[in-house]
JSON list of C-alpha atoms in Angstrom, two decimals:
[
{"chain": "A", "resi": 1, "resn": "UNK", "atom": "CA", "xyz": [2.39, -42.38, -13.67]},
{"chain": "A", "resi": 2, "resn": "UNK", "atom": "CA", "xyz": [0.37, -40.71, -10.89]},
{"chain": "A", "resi": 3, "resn": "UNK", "atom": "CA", "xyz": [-2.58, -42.40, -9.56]},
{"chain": "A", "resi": 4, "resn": "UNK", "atom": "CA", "xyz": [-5.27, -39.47, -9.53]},
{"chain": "A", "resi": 5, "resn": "UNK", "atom": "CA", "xyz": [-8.45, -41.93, -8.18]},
{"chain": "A", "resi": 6, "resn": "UNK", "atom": "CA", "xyz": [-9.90, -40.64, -5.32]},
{"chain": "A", "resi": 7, "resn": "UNK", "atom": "CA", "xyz": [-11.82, -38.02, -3.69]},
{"chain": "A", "resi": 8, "resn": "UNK", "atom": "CA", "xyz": [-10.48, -34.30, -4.13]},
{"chain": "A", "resi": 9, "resn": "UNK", "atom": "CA", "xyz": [-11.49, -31.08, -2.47]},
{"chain": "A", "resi": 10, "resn": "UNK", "atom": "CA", "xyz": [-11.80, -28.34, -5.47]},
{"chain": "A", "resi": 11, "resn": "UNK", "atom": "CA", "xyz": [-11.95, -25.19, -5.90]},
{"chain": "A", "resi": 12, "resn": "UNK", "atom": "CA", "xyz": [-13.13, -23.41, -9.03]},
{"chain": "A", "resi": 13, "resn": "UNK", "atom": "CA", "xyz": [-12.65, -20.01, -9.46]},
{"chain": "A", "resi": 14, "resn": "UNK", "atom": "CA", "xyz": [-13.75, -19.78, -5.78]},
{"chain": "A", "resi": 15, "resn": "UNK", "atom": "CA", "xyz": [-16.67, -22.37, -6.33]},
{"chain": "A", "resi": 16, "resn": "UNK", "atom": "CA", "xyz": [-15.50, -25.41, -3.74]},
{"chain": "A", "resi": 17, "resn": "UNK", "atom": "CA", "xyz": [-16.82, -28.61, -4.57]},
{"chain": "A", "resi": 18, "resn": "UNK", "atom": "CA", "xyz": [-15.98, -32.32, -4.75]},
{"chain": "A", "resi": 19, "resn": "UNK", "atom": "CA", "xyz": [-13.90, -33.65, -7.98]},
{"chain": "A", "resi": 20, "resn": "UNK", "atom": "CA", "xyz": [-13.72, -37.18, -7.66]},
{"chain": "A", "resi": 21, "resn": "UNK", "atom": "CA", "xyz": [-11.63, -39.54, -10.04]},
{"chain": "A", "resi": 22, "resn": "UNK", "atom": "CA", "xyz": [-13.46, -42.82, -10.62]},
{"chain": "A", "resi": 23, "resn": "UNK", "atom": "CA", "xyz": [-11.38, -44.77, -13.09]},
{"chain": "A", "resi": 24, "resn": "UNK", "atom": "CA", "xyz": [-8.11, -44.08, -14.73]},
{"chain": "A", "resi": 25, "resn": "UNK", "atom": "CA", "xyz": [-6.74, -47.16, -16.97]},
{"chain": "A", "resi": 26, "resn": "UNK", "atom": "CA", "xyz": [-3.30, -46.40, -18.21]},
{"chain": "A", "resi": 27, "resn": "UNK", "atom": "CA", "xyz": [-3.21, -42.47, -19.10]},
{"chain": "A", "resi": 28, "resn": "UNK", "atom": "CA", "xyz": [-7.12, -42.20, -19.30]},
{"chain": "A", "resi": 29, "resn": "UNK", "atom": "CA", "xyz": [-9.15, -40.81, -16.22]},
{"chain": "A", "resi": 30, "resn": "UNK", "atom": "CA", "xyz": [-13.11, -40.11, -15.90]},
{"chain": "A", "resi": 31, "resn": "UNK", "atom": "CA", "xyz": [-14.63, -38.79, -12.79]},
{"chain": "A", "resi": 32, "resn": "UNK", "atom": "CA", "xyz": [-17.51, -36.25, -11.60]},
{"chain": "A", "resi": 33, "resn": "UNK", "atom": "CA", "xyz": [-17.29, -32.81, -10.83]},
{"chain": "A", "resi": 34, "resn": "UNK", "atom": "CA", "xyz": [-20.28, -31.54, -8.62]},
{"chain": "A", "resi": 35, "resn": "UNK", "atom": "CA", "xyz": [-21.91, -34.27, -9.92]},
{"chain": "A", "resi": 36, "resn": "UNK", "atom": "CA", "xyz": [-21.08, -33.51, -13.37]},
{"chain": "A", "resi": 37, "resn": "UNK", "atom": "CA", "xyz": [-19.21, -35.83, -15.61]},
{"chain": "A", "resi": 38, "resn": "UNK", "atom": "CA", "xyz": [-15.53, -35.60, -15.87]},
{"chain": "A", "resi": 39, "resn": "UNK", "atom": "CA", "xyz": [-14.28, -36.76, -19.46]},
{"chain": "A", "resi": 40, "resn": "UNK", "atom": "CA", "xyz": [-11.85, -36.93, -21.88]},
{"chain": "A", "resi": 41, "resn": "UNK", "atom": "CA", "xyz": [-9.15, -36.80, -18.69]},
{"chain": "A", "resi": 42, "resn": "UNK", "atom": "CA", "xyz": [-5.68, -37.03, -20.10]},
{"chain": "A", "resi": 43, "resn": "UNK", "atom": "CA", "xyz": [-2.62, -37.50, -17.47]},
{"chain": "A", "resi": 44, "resn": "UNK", "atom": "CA", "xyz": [0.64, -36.66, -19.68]},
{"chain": "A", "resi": 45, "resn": "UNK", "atom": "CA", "xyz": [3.86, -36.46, -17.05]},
{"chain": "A", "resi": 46, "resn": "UNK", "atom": "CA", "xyz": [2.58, -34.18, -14.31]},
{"chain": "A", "resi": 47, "resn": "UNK", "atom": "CA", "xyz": [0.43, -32.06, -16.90]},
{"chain": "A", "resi": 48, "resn": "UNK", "atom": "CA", "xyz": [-3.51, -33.48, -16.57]},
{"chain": "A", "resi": 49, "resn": "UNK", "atom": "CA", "xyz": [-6.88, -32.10, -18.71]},
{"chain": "A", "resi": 50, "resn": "UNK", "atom": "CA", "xyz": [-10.20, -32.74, -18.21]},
{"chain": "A", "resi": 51, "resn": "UNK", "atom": "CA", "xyz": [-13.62, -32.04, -19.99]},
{"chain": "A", "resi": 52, "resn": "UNK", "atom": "CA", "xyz": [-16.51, -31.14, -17.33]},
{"chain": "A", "resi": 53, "resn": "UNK", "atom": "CA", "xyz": [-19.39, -32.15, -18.89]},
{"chain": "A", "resi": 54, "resn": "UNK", "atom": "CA", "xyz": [-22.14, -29.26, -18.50]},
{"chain": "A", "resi": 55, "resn": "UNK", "atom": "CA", "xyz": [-24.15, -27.70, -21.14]},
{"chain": "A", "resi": 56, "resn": "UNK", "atom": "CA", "xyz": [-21.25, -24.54, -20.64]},
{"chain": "A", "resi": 57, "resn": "UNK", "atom": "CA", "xyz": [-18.34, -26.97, -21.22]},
{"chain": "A", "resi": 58, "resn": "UNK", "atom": "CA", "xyz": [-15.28, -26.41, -18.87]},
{"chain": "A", "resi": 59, "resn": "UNK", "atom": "CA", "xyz": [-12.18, -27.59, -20.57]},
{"chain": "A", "resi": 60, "resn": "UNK", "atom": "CA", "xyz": [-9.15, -27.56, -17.52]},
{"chain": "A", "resi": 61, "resn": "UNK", "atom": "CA", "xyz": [-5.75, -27.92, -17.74]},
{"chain": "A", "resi": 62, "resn": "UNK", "atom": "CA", "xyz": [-3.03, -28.27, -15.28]},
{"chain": "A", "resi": 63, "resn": "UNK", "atom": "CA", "xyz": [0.13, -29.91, -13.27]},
{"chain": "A", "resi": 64, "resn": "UNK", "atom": "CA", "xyz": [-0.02, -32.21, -11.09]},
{"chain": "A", "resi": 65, "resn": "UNK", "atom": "CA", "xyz": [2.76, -32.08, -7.94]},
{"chain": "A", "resi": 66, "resn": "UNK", "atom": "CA", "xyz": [3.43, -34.03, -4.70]},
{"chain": "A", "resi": 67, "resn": "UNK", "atom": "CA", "xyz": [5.12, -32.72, -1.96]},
{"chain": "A", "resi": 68, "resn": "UNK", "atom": "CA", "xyz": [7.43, -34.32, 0.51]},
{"chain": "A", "resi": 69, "resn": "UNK", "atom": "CA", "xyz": [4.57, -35.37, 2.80]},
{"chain": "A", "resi": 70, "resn": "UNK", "atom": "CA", "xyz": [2.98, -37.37, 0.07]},
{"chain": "A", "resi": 71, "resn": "UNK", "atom": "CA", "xyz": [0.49, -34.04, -0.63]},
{"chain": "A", "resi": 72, "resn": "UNK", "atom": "CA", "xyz": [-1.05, -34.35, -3.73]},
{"chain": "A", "resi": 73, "resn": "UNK", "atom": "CA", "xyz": [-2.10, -31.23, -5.63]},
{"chain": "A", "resi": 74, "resn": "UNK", "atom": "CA", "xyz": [-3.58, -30.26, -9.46]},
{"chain": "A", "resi": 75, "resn": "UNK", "atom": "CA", "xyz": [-3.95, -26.91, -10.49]},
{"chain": "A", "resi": 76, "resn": "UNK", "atom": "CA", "xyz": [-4.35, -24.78, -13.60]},
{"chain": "A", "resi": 77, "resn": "UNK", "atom": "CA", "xyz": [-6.33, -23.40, -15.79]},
{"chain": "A", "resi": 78, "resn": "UNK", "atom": "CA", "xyz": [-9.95, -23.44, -17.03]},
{"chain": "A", "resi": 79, "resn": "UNK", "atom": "CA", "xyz": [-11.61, -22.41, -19.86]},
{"chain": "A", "resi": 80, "resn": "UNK", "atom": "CA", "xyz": [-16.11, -22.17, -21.03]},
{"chain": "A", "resi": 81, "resn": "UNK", "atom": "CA", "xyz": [-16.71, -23.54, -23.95]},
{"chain": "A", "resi": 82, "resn": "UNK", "atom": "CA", "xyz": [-17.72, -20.03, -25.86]},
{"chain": "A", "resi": 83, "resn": "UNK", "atom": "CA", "xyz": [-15.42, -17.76, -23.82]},
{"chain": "A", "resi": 84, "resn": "UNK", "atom": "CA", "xyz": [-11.94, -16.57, -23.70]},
{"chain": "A", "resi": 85, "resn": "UNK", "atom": "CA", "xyz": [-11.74, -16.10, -20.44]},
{"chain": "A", "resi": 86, "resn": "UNK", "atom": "CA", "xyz": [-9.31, -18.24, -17.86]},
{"chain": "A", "resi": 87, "resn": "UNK", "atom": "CA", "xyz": [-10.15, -18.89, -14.51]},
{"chain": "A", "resi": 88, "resn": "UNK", "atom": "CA", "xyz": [-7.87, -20.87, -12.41]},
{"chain": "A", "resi": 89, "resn": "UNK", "atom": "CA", "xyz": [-8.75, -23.67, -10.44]},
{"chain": "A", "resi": 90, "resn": "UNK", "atom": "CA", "xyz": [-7.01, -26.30, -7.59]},
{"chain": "A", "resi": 91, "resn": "UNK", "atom": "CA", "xyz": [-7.60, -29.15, -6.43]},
{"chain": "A", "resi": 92, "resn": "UNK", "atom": "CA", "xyz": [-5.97, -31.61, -3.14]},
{"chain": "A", "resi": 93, "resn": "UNK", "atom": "CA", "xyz": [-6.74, -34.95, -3.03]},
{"chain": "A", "resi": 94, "resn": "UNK", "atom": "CA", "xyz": [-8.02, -36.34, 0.41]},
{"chain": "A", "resi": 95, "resn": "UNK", "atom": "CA", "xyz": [-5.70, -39.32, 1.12]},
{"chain": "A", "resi": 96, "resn": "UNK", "atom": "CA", "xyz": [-1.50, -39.27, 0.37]},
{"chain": "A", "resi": 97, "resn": "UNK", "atom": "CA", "xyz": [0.95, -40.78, -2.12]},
{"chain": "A", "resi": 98, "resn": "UNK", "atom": "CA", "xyz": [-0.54, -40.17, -5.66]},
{"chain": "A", "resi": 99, "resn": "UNK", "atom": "CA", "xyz": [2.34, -41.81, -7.78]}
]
């Protein structure tokens, strides 16, 4: 199981912000995106989603991979509530060794 708590630099379609991951009991993570709540985070193998909280709902998807310097990385797909559009999205967490 990867430990996604933390702070992450993200970037959102080319909006970078701060993600960060506050709790995460068993499978179950909740954070805040540019101050936004995070919810309904899901970590399933190296596949993560996420619910941003806004009044336009982002619903994200993604994989989760670290490389061989402990690098950890998320990145995928997002999705407004009321659109059928995909934008991608990535995010790298500030401090090493996410599993």
């Amino acid at each position: 199981m990867y430990d996604l708590r933390g702070n992450w630099n993200h970037d959102g379609n080319g909006h970078k912000t701060k993600l960060i991951v506050k709790e995460q009991q068993g499978n179950k993570s909740s954070g805040t995106m540019h101050g936004n709540p995070l919810i309904n985070g899901v970590i399933s193998g190296n596949k993560v989603t996420f619910t941003r909280d806004i009044p336009q709902r982002q619903d994200y998807t993604g994989t989760i991979t670290v490389d061989s310097d402990g690098n950890v990385r998320m990145s995928g797909t997002f999705t407004p509530v009321g659109s059928n559009s995909l934008y991608k999205w990535n995010s790298e967490k500030l401090n090493k060794w996410g599993v």
